[in-house]
Short mmCIF file of C-alpha atoms and ligand atoms in Angstrom, two decimals:
data_model
loop_
_atom_site.label_atom_id
_atom_site.label_comp_id
_atom_site.label_asym_id
_atom_site.label_seq_id
_atom_site.Cartn_x
_atom_site.Cartn_y
_atom_site.Cartn_z
CA UNK C 1 -1.20 -37.34 3.76
CA UNK C 2 -2.13 -33.65 5.08
CA UNK C 3 -2.51 -31.23 1.84
CA UNK C 4 -0.55 -28.29 2.49
CA UNK C 5 -1.56 -24.58 2.43
CA UNK C 6 -0.21 -21.57 2.46
CA UNK C 7 1.53 -20.36 5.38
CA UNK C 8 -0.40 -18.80 8.39
CA UNK C 9 -0.75 -14.95 7.91
CA UNK C 10 0.23 -15.31 4.22
CA UNK C 11 -2.06 -15.79 1.27
CA UNK C 12 -3.00 -16.43 -2.51
CA UNK C 13 -4.28 -13.02 -4.35
CA UNK C 14 -6.76 -14.63 -7.29
CA UNK C 15 -8.94 -12.76 -10.15
CA UNK C 16 -11.09 -10.99 -9.66
CA UNK C 17 -9.49 -9.41 -6.38
CA UNK C 18 -5.94 -8.86 -8.53
CA UNK C 19 -8.03 -6.52 -11.09
CA UNK C 20 -8.08 -3.89 -8.59
CA UNK C 21 -4.50 -4.75 -7.09
CA UNK C 22 -3.71 -3.88 -10.47
CA UNK C 23 -5.86 -1.36 -11.20
CA UNK C 24 -4.06 0.27 -7.73
CA UNK C 25 -0.73 -0.01 -8.74
CA UNK C 26 -1.31 1.51 -11.87
CA UNK C 27 -2.80 4.81 -10.50
CA UNK C 28 -0.28 4.71 -7.87
CA UNK C 29 2.68 4.46 -10.88
CA UNK C 30 0.55 6.94 -12.97
CA UNK C 31 0.11 9.68 -10.06
CA UNK C 32 3.67 9.45 -8.75
CA UNK C 33 4.72 9.99 -12.18
CA UNK C 34 2.98 13.42 -12.49
CA UNK C 35 5.44 14.50 -9.46
CA UNK C 36 8.67 12.88 -10.71
CA UNK C 37 9.22 10.10 -8.73
CA UNK C 38 11.09 7.45 -10.18
CA UNK C 39 10.76 3.78 -9.10
CA UNK C 40 13.66 1.94 -6.99
CA UNK C 41 13.02 -2.05 -6.40
CA UNK C 42 15.37 -3.11 -3.53
CA UNK C 43 16.30 -6.54 -2.69
CA UNK C 44 13.44 -7.93 -0.26
CA UNK C 45 16.14 -9.45 2.47
CA UNK C 46 18.95 -7.00 3.85
CA UNK C 47 21.34 -7.39 6.52
CA UNK C 48 19.77 -7.79 9.99
CA UNK C 49 22.02 -4.51 11.37
CA UNK C 50 19.93 -2.37 9.07
CA UNK C 51 16.74 -2.92 10.32
CA UNK C 52 18.43 -2.94 13.96
CA UNK C 53 19.79 0.90 13.11
CA UNK C 54 17.26 1.82 10.86
CA UNK C 55 14.04 1.03 12.24
CA UNK C 56 14.93 0.86 16.03
CA UNK C 57 15.67 -1.90 18.28
CA UNK C 58 12.72 -1.07 20.67
CA UNK C 59 10.29 -1.16 17.97
CA UNK C 60 7.66 -3.92 17.76
CA UNK C 61 9.49 -4.59 14.44
CA UNK C 62 12.75 -5.18 15.32
CA UNK C 63 11.83 -6.80 19.06
CA UNK C 64 9.60 -9.21 17.71
CA UNK C 65 8.44 -9.13 14.46
CA UNK C 66 10.94 -9.75 12.05
CA UNK C 67 12.05 -13.10 9.96
CA UNK C 68 15.62 -13.30 10.69
CA UNK C 69 18.02 -16.26 10.19
CA UNK C 70 21.82 -16.86 9.94
CA UNK C 71 23.49 -17.42 6.46
CA UNK C 72 25.55 -20.17 5.71
CA UNK C 73 29.18 -18.70 6.06
CA UNK C 74 30.97 -19.16 2.95
CA UNK C 75 34.10 -20.47 4.63
CA UNK C 76 34.53 -21.79 8.31
CA UNK C 77 36.54 -18.87 9.94
CA UNK C 78 33.77 -16.85 8.50
CA UNK C 79 30.97 -15.70 10.68
CA UNK C 80 27.45 -16.32 9.39
CA UNK C 81 25.67 -13.07 8.52
CA UNK C 82 22.24 -12.77 10.13
CA UNK C 83 20.01 -12.09 7.65
CA UNK C 84 16.04 -10.53 7.69
CA UNK C 85 13.48 -10.28 4.98
CA UNK C 86 12.44 -7.02 4.74
CA UNK C 87 9.65 -5.80 7.64
CA UNK C 88 9.66 -2.03 5.76
CA UNK C 89 10.96 -0.39 2.74
CA UNK C 90 12.50 3.03 4.03
CA UNK C 91 15.30 1.70 5.62
CA UNK C 92 16.76 -0.08 2.05
CA UNK C 93 15.93 2.48 -0.01
CA UNK C 94 18.11 4.73 2.57
CA UNK C 95 21.19 1.87 2.12
CA UNK C 96 20.65 2.14 -1.39
CA UNK C 97 20.28 5.99 -1.23
CA UNK C 98 23.93 5.94 0.64
CA UNK C 99 25.60 2.93 -0.98
CA UNK C 100 25.33 4.45 -4.68
CA UNK C 101 26.41 8.03 -3.53
CA UNK C 102 23.05 9.30 -5.36
CA UNK C 103 22.83 12.46 -2.79
CA UNK C 104 26.32 13.69 -4.65
CA UNK C 105 24.26 14.85 -7.34
CA UNK C 106 22.93 17.53 -5.24
CA UNK C 107 19.21 17.06 -6.43
CA UNK C 108 16.22 15.97 -4.56
CA UNK C 109 16.01 12.01 -4.89
CA UNK C 110 12.07 10.96 -5.25
CA UNK C 111 11.68 7.29 -5.45
CA UNK C 112 8.75 5.21 -5.14
CA UNK C 113 8.68 1.15 -4.33
CA UNK C 114 5.60 -1.49 -4.43
CA UNK C 115 6.36 -5.06 -2.96
CA UNK C 116 5.94 -7.32 -0.11
CA UNK C 117 6.94 -6.77 3.45
CA UNK C 118 7.32 -9.34 6.17
CA UNK C 119 6.70 -8.90 9.73
CA UNK C 120 5.53 -11.94 11.93
CA UNK C 121 2.17 -10.39 13.49
CA UNK C 122 -0.74 -11.77 14.68
CA UNK C 123 -2.94 -12.25 11.84
CA UNK C 124 -6.19 -10.58 11.50
CA UNK C 125 -8.38 -9.04 8.52
CA UNK C 126 -5.80 -6.25 7.23
CA UNK C 127 -2.93 -7.73 8.65
CA UNK C 128 -0.90 -10.38 7.17
CA UNK C 129 2.45 -11.45 7.80
CA UNK C 130 3.63 -10.79 4.23
CA UNK C 131 2.02 -8.12 2.74
CA UNK C 132 2.69 -5.48 0.32
CA UNK C 133 3.20 -1.56 0.66
CA UNK C 134 3.73 1.00 -2.03
CA UNK C 135 5.87 3.85 -0.58
CA UNK C 136 7.73 6.79 -1.76
CA UNK C 137 10.89 8.72 -0.10
CA UNK C 138 11.87 12.41 -1.20
CA UNK C 139 15.48 12.66 0.31
CA UNK C 140 18.54 15.05 -0.38
CA UNK C 141 21.42 16.88 1.14
CA UNK C 142 19.83 19.90 2.46
CA UNK C 143 21.11 22.36 0.00
CA UNK C 144 18.42 20.09 -2.17
CA UNK C 145 16.01 21.75 -0.24
CA UNK C 146 14.97 18.20 1.35
CA UNK C 147 14.05 19.88 4.66
CA UNK C 148 11.52 21.87 3.21
CA UNK C 149 7.82 22.12 4.87
CA UNK C 150 6.97 22.26 1.03
CA UNK C 151 7.84 19.09 0.93
CA UNK C 152 6.18 17.97 3.69
CA UNK C 153 2.90 19.68 2.10
CA UNK C 154 3.42 18.21 -1.28
CA UNK C 155 4.12 14.54 -0.32
CA UNK C 156 0.11 14.87 1.71
CA UNK C 157 -1.09 16.22 -0.87
CA UNK C 158 -0.21 13.56 -3.26
CA UNK C 159 -1.44 11.14 -1.40
CA UNK C 160 -4.99 12.75 -0.97
CA UNK C 161 -4.59 12.66 -4.99
CA UNK C 162 -4.22 9.37 -5.23
CA UNK C 163 -6.56 8.41 -2.62
CA UNK C 164 -9.30 10.37 -4.38
CA UNK C 165 -8.24 9.18 -7.57
CA UNK C 166 -8.55 5.72 -6.74
CA UNK C 167 -12.22 6.44 -5.71
CA UNK C 168 -11.44 5.83 -2.01
CA UNK C 169 -13.78 8.25 0.15
CA UNK C 170 -14.26 8.44 3.43
CA UNK C 171 -10.04 8.75 4.77
CA UNK C 172 -9.05 11.36 7.34
CA UNK C 173 -5.66 12.46 7.89
CA UNK C 174 -3.98 12.84 10.93
CA UNK C 175 -1.16 15.12 11.47
CA UNK C 176 1.16 15.55 14.59
CA UNK C 177 5.20 16.62 14.85
CA UNK C 178 7.35 14.99 16.74
CA UNK C 179 9.80 17.74 16.20
CA UNK C 180 13.67 17.52 15.85
CA UNK C 181 15.93 15.07 18.11
CA UNK C 182 16.94 18.31 20.46
CA UNK C 183 13.39 18.48 20.93
CA UNK C 184 12.56 14.97 21.32
CA UNK C 185 15.24 14.84 23.97
CA UNK C 186 13.45 17.68 25.94
CA UNK C 187 9.90 15.95 25.48
CA UNK C 188 12.08 12.37 26.95
CA UNK C 189 12.30 14.29 30.05
CA UNK C 190 8.91 15.41 30.17
CA UNK C 191 7.44 12.45 29.59
CA UNK C 192 9.64 9.96 32.02
CA UNK C 193 9.42 12.53 34.90
CA UNK C 194 4.79 12.17 34.08
CA UNK C 195 5.37 8.30 33.75
CA UNK C 196 6.96 7.41 37.42
CA UNK C 197 3.70 7.83 39.12
CA UNK C 198 1.41 5.92 37.08
CA UNK C 199 3.34 3.38 35.03
CA UNK C 200 3.15 1.06 37.75
CA UNK C 201 -0.53 0.65 36.61
CA UNK C 202 0.58 0.25 32.89
CA UNK C 203 1.05 -3.50 30.98
CA UNK C 204 4.50 -5.12 30.70
CA UNK C 205 5.55 -3.73 27.42
CA UNK C 206 4.93 0.04 28.57
CA UNK C 207 7.12 -0.56 32.03
CA UNK C 208 9.75 -1.91 29.65
CA UNK C 209 9.24 1.39 27.59
CA UNK C 210 9.03 3.18 30.18
CA UNK C 211 12.79 2.56 30.73
CA UNK C 212 14.00 2.35 27.53
CA UNK C 213 12.31 4.57 24.87
CA UNK C 214 9.35 6.27 26.65
CA UNK C 215 7.97 7.98 23.44
CA UNK C 216 6.97 4.43 22.65
CA UNK C 217 4.29 4.31 25.51
CA UNK C 218 2.09 6.62 23.01
CA UNK C 219 2.02 3.80 20.58
CA UNK C 220 0.71 1.25 23.29
CA UNK C 221 -2.79 -0.37 21.68
CA UNK C 222 -3.70 -2.06 25.18
CA UNK C 223 -7.23 -0.48 26.01
CA UNK C 224 -6.86 -0.45 29.53
CA UNK C 225 -3.42 2.04 29.42
CA UNK C 226 -5.32 4.37 27.08
CA UNK C 227 -6.86 6.70 29.97
CA UNK C 228 -3.28 6.89 31.46
CA UNK C 229 -1.92 7.51 28.15
CA UNK C 230 -4.62 10.89 27.77
CA UNK C 231 -3.06 12.47 30.76
CA UNK C 232 0.31 12.59 30.11
CA UNK C 233 2.30 15.55 28.26
CA UNK C 234 1.89 15.97 24.55
CA UNK C 235 4.82 16.50 22.29
CA UNK C 236 3.55 20.13 20.92
CA UNK C 237 4.67 21.71 24.47
CA UNK C 238 7.96 20.47 23.79
CA UNK C 239 8.89 21.76 20.07
CA UNK C 240 11.22 24.38 19.35
CA UNK C 241 10.48 27.57 17.44
CA UNK C 242 12.29 26.39 14.22
CA UNK C 243 9.96 22.81 14.80
CA UNK C 244 6.89 24.92 15.10
CA UNK C 245 7.58 27.25 12.36
CA UNK C 246 8.37 24.23 10.08
CA UNK C 247 4.78 22.74 11.22
CA UNK C 248 2.85 25.51 10.91
CA UNK C 249 3.93 26.06 6.67
CA UNK C 250 3.07 22.46 6.44
CA UNK C 251 -0.57 23.15 7.65
CA UNK C 252 -0.53 26.23 6.06
CA UNK C 253 0.20 24.87 2.38
CA UNK C 254 -2.39 21.96 3.28
CA UNK C 255 -4.93 24.40 4.11
CA UNK C 256 -4.08 26.46 0.26
CA UNK C 257 -4.31 23.10 -1.23
CA UNK C 258 -7.63 22.45 0.02
CA UNK C 259 -6.16 19.08 1.59
CA UNK C 260 -8.17 18.45 5.07
CA UNK C 261 -6.85 17.32 8.27
CA UNK C 262 -6.78 16.55 12.01
CA UNK C 263 -4.29 17.45 14.09
CA UNK C 264 -3.48 14.38 16.42
CA UNK C 265 -1.07 15.24 19.44
CA UNK C 266 -0.20 11.56 20.34
CA UNK C 267 0.39 10.60 16.72
CA UNK C 268 4.52 9.07 17.44
CA UNK C 269 3.93 5.86 14.87
CA UNK C 270 5.93 2.70 15.50
CA UNK C 271 9.38 3.87 14.09
CA UNK C 272 12.22 5.22 15.86
CA UNK C 273 13.85 7.78 12.84
CA UNK C 274 11.03 9.91 12.47
CA UNK C 275 11.48 14.03 13.11
CA UNK C 276 8.91 16.75 12.66
CA UNK C 277 6.34 15.51 10.36
CA UNK C 278 4.47 12.92 11.43
CA UNK C 279 1.21 11.10 9.73
CA UNK C 280 -1.18 8.54 9.24
CA UNK C 281 -4.42 8.23 7.23
CA UNK C 282 -6.90 6.06 8.51
CA UNK C 283 -10.28 4.73 7.09
CA UNK C 284 -13.41 3.54 9.15
CA UNK C 285 -14.54 0.75 6.79
CA UNK C 286 -11.35 -1.22 7.88
CA UNK C 287 -12.47 -1.98 11.22
CA UNK C 288 -9.76 -2.59 13.88
CA UNK C 289 -6.52 -2.16 11.37
CA UNK C 290 -7.96 1.25 10.38
CA UNK C 291 -4.59 2.62 9.53
CA UNK C 292 -4.63 3.00 5.28
CA UNK C 293 -0.98 4.39 5.38
CA UNK C 294 1.56 5.97 7.29
CA UNK C 295 4.55 8.08 7.28
CA UNK C 296 6.52 11.07 8.24
CA UNK C 297 10.00 12.74 7.97
CA UNK C 298 13.35 11.40 9.05
CA UNK C 299 16.41 13.41 9.05
CA UNK C 300 18.36 11.88 10.91
CA UNK C 301 18.43 7.99 9.15
CA UNK C 302 20.52 8.77 6.90
CA UNK C 303 23.58 9.43 9.44
CA UNK C 304 21.89 6.81 11.99
CA UNK C 305 22.94 4.48 9.13
CA UNK C 306 26.47 5.78 7.96
CA UNK C 307 25.90 8.30 5.45
CA UNK C 308 25.68 11.48 4.88
CA UNK C 309 23.46 14.57 6.44
CA UNK C 310 20.01 13.82 4.36
CA UNK C 311 16.96 14.61 5.70
CA UNK C 312 14.16 12.85 4.02
CA UNK C 313 10.33 12.15 3.83
CA UNK C 314 8.07 9.25 3.20
CA UNK C 315 5.11 7.14 3.84
CA UNK C 316 4.48 3.61 3.38
CA UNK C 317 0.78 2.47 2.23
CA UNK C 318 -0.94 -0.75 3.14
CA UNK C 319 -1.56 -2.04 -0.49
CA UNK C 320 -4.12 -5.21 0.97
CA UNK C 321 -6.01 -2.76 3.15
CA UNK C 322 -6.34 -0.24 0.40
CA UNK C 323 -7.85 -3.11 -1.81
CA UNK C 324 -10.15 -4.25 1.21
CA UNK C 325 -11.61 -0.45 1.12
CA UNK C 326 -11.85 -0.49 -2.46
CA UNK C 327 -13.63 -4.03 -2.22
CA UNK C 328 -16.17 -2.94 0.55
CA UNK C 329 -17.18 0.19 -1.29
CA UNK C 330 -18.01 -1.03 -4.95
CA UNK C 331 -19.96 -4.12 -6.35
CA UNK C 332 -17.08 -4.82 -8.97
CA UNK C 333 -18.95 -5.14 -11.98
CA UNK C 334 -18.52 -7.70 -14.74
CA UNK C 335 -15.02 -6.09 -16.40
CA UNK C 336 -15.52 -8.42 -19.31
CA UNK C 337 -17.37 -6.80 -22.64
CA UNK C 338 -18.49 -10.07 -23.72
CA UNK C 339 -18.84 -13.56 -23.94
CA UNK C 340 -18.78 -15.50 -26.85
CA UNK C 341 -20.95 -18.69 -27.77
CA UNK C 342 -20.06 -20.90 -30.83
CA UNK C 343 -23.32 -22.95 -31.47
CA UNK C 344 -21.57 -26.14 -32.02
CA UNK C 345 -17.90 -27.36 -32.04
CA UNK C 346 -17.53 -27.26 -35.59
CA UNK C 347 -17.99 -23.14 -34.86
CA UNK C 348 -15.16 -23.04 -32.53
CA UNK C 349 -12.21 -21.68 -34.86
CA UNK C 350 -14.78 -19.13 -36.23
CA UNK C 351 -15.61 -17.77 -32.91
CA UNK C 352 -11.66 -17.45 -31.93
CA UNK C 353 -11.15 -15.12 -35.03
CA UNK C 354 -14.39 -13.63 -33.73
CA UNK C 355 -12.90 -12.90 -30.44
CA UNK C 356 -9.66 -12.46 -32.21
CA UNK C 357 -11.10 -9.64 -34.21
CA UNK C 358 -12.78 -7.74 -31.20
CA UNK C 359 -9.74 -8.39 -28.73
CA UNK C 360 -7.55 -6.01 -31.69
CA UNK C 361 -10.16 -3.45 -31.18
CA UNK C 362 -9.41 -3.43 -27.30
CA UNK C 363 -13.01 -5.44 -26.06
CA UNK C 364 -12.39 -7.73 -23.13
CA UNK C 365 -13.64 -10.90 -24.50
CA UNK C 366 -14.23 -14.22 -23.39
CA UNK C 367 -14.49 -17.34 -25.48
CA UNK C 368 -17.08 -20.03 -24.95
CA UNK C 369 -16.52 -23.16 -26.20
CA UNK C 370 -19.21 -25.16 -28.95
CA UNK C 371 -19.64 -28.27 -27.09
CA UNK C 372 -21.64 -26.48 -24.17
CA UNK C 373 -25.44 -26.30 -24.60
CA UNK C 374 -26.80 -23.00 -25.16
CA UNK C 375 -27.83 -22.89 -21.73
CA UNK C 376 -24.86 -23.64 -19.91
CA UNK C 377 -23.20 -20.91 -22.54
CA UNK C 378 -25.62 -18.39 -20.70
CA UNK C 379 -24.83 -19.51 -17.28
CA UNK C 380 -21.41 -19.33 -17.80
CA UNK C 381 -21.61 -15.91 -19.95
CA UNK C 382 -23.83 -13.91 -17.02
CA UNK C 383 -21.00 -14.86 -14.46
CA UNK C 384 -18.03 -13.16 -16.36
CA UNK C 385 -19.34 -10.71 -19.12
CA UNK C 386 -22.11 -7.78 -19.38
CA UNK C 387 -22.93 -9.32 -22.46
CA UNK C 388 -23.25 -12.45 -24.90
CA UNK C 389 -22.68 -12.55 -28.63
CA UNK C 390 -24.28 -16.10 -30.28
CA UNK C 391 -22.22 -17.23 -33.02
CA UNK C 392 -24.31 -20.48 -35.16
CA UNK C 393 -23.89 -21.20 -38.77
CA UNK C 394 -26.87 -18.69 -39.55
CA UNK C 395 -24.88 -16.01 -38.14
CA UNK C 396 -21.90 -16.51 -39.44
CA UNK C 397 -23.56 -16.95 -43.17
CA UNK C 398 -25.76 -13.65 -42.91
CA UNK C 399 -22.58 -11.45 -41.04
CA UNK C 400 -25.64 -10.36 -38.24
CA UNK C 401 -24.70 -11.69 -35.13
CA UNK C 402 -27.50 -12.00 -31.98
CA UNK C 403 -26.23 -9.84 -28.92
CA UNK C 404 -28.10 -9.81 -25.62
CA UNK C 405 -27.50 -7.34 -23.03
CA UNK C 406 -27.65 -8.98 -19.38
CA UNK C 407 -28.38 -5.77 -17.60
CA UNK C 408 -31.34 -5.00 -20.07
CA UNK C 409 -32.60 -8.32 -21.38
CA UNK C 410 -32.28 -6.86 -24.83
CA UNK C 411 -31.81 -9.16 -27.27
CA UNK C 412 -30.24 -7.33 -30.53
CA UNK C 413 -29.12 -7.88 -34.58
CA UNK C 414 -25.48 -6.28 -34.71
CA UNK C 415 -24.35 -6.47 -38.45
CA UNK C 416 -20.46 -7.67 -37.88
CA UNK C 417 -18.97 -4.69 -39.05
CA UNK C 418 -20.74 -2.81 -36.07
CA UNK C 419 -20.26 -5.17 -32.99
CA UNK C 420 -17.10 -3.04 -31.60
CA UNK C 421 -19.10 -0.10 -31.58
CA UNK C 422 -22.12 -1.93 -30.14
CA UNK C 423 -19.80 -4.10 -27.24
CA UNK C 424 -18.00 -0.45 -26.07
CA UNK C 425 -21.56 0.90 -25.11
CA UNK C 426 -22.12 1.24 -21.52
CA UNK C 427 -24.29 -1.71 -20.92
CA UNK C 428 -26.58 -0.48 -18.28
CA UNK C 429 -29.71 1.78 -19.71
P1 AMP F 501 4.57 0.94 8.69
O1 AMP F 501 5.51 0.40 7.79
O2 AMP F 501 4.09 0.06 9.89
O3 AMP F 501 4.17 2.47 9.30
O4 AMP F 501 3.07 0.64 8.42
C1 AMP F 501 2.53 1.19 6.72
C2 AMP F 501 1.22 0.83 6.62
O5 AMP F 501 1.41 -0.25 6.06
C3 AMP F 501 0.15 0.68 7.65
O6 AMP F 501 -0.70 1.83 7.88
C4 AMP F 501 -0.72 -0.33 6.88
O7 AMP F 501 -1.35 -0.21 5.70
C5 AMP F 501 0.36 -1.38 6.66
N1 AMP F 501 0.81 -2.18 7.53
C6 AMP F 501 1.78 -2.21 8.42
N2 AMP F 501 1.77 -3.66 8.94
C7 AMP F 501 1.08 -4.72 7.99
C8 AMP F 501 0.68 -5.56 8.21
N3 AMP F 501 1.21 -6.60 9.01
N4 AMP F 501 -0.36 -6.09 7.31
C9 AMP F 501 -1.06 -5.68 6.42
N5 AMP F 501 -0.61 -4.34 6.17
C10 AMP F 501 0.29 -3.65 7.19
#
């Protein structure tokens, strides 16, 4: 019988990597709380129509990457419902905003989520078919200030803070404005005209996009198409005064807050509902899949989903890629403070009591086993912990324990009452 494996594009996350996942999530929650964001949890699957309308039929996500199936009809007379595993979370959050009338309070809604998303993409390093996103949305009726460029700047400043607090260095914020719907309509005309003489030399996808949604051409990743894309007009030239003023206010606020950014006039991103500010944070350490996160303003999304006017802005961080960046950056030192090695099985229960005592003091303790020879205990301890505590009959009687610190090689006698303090000290001197 062939052995079963995790499905292509999915993977198991194992310790010690999960320590990083938990740290990333705990830091994100702590930072979001300081900016007064609350958590939302939406279902993992939704009506397919939500993504068709909210993400856009012409996007790669909707046209070829969704996990969609027909649910069994409840009654014979009923049409089966088409359901889809969520490929992203913004559409679900905005659906929930509309469904629960969250805008009726008149207050700005600031919501964050953490969870798995699903896209049938070609798997490679940093790109999976099940991946996790950490995202947030700021959305509300226009009277709540949801259209203000201050919201854009605050979100970007929050992201810079989060990356810095995680210890991620070397990120670049790419920033652009794709304008209002009217600006985009003007740009659409200019782009179509510019594409006519060159589109014949572009890839098949671009030839299709040039007809259905020319803005998507700028999203093309085919290397041979890039020199042609370079010659196309940029959207900045089609922005009206209001859009220009809005964008200028965003960049001025970022300058004031000291958040560095790079203007990137060809940044349009893959989703149709974006208006005005769009952004991406990249990291060179990631290789081909170098986007850590992306986001932008979506002033028309709520209406596109049948809701009230509710401008908004949000982002989604690729959590898998954050963790990859952290893994590449640090050689993780052992997290465990000490490994307790009982000398003989008769000392097992005494070792358990000692471990309990130290764990109650907040220390991270691994408990060995008295059936191991001392050499085996040392080998196991060195792989897991910063120090080893030896508990033999003498140590138990005298209350003086032998502790070896691996980084220095020093062996120390420590009274049991002082052990907690001793083990909390940094191990490298
Ligand atoms: P998007 O929802 O396409 O704007 O993507 C936002 C972020 O999610 C990207 O910048 C990536 O970091 C991450 N992401 C998107 N697709 C994948 C994937 N297939 N695997 C891993 N991360 C992804």
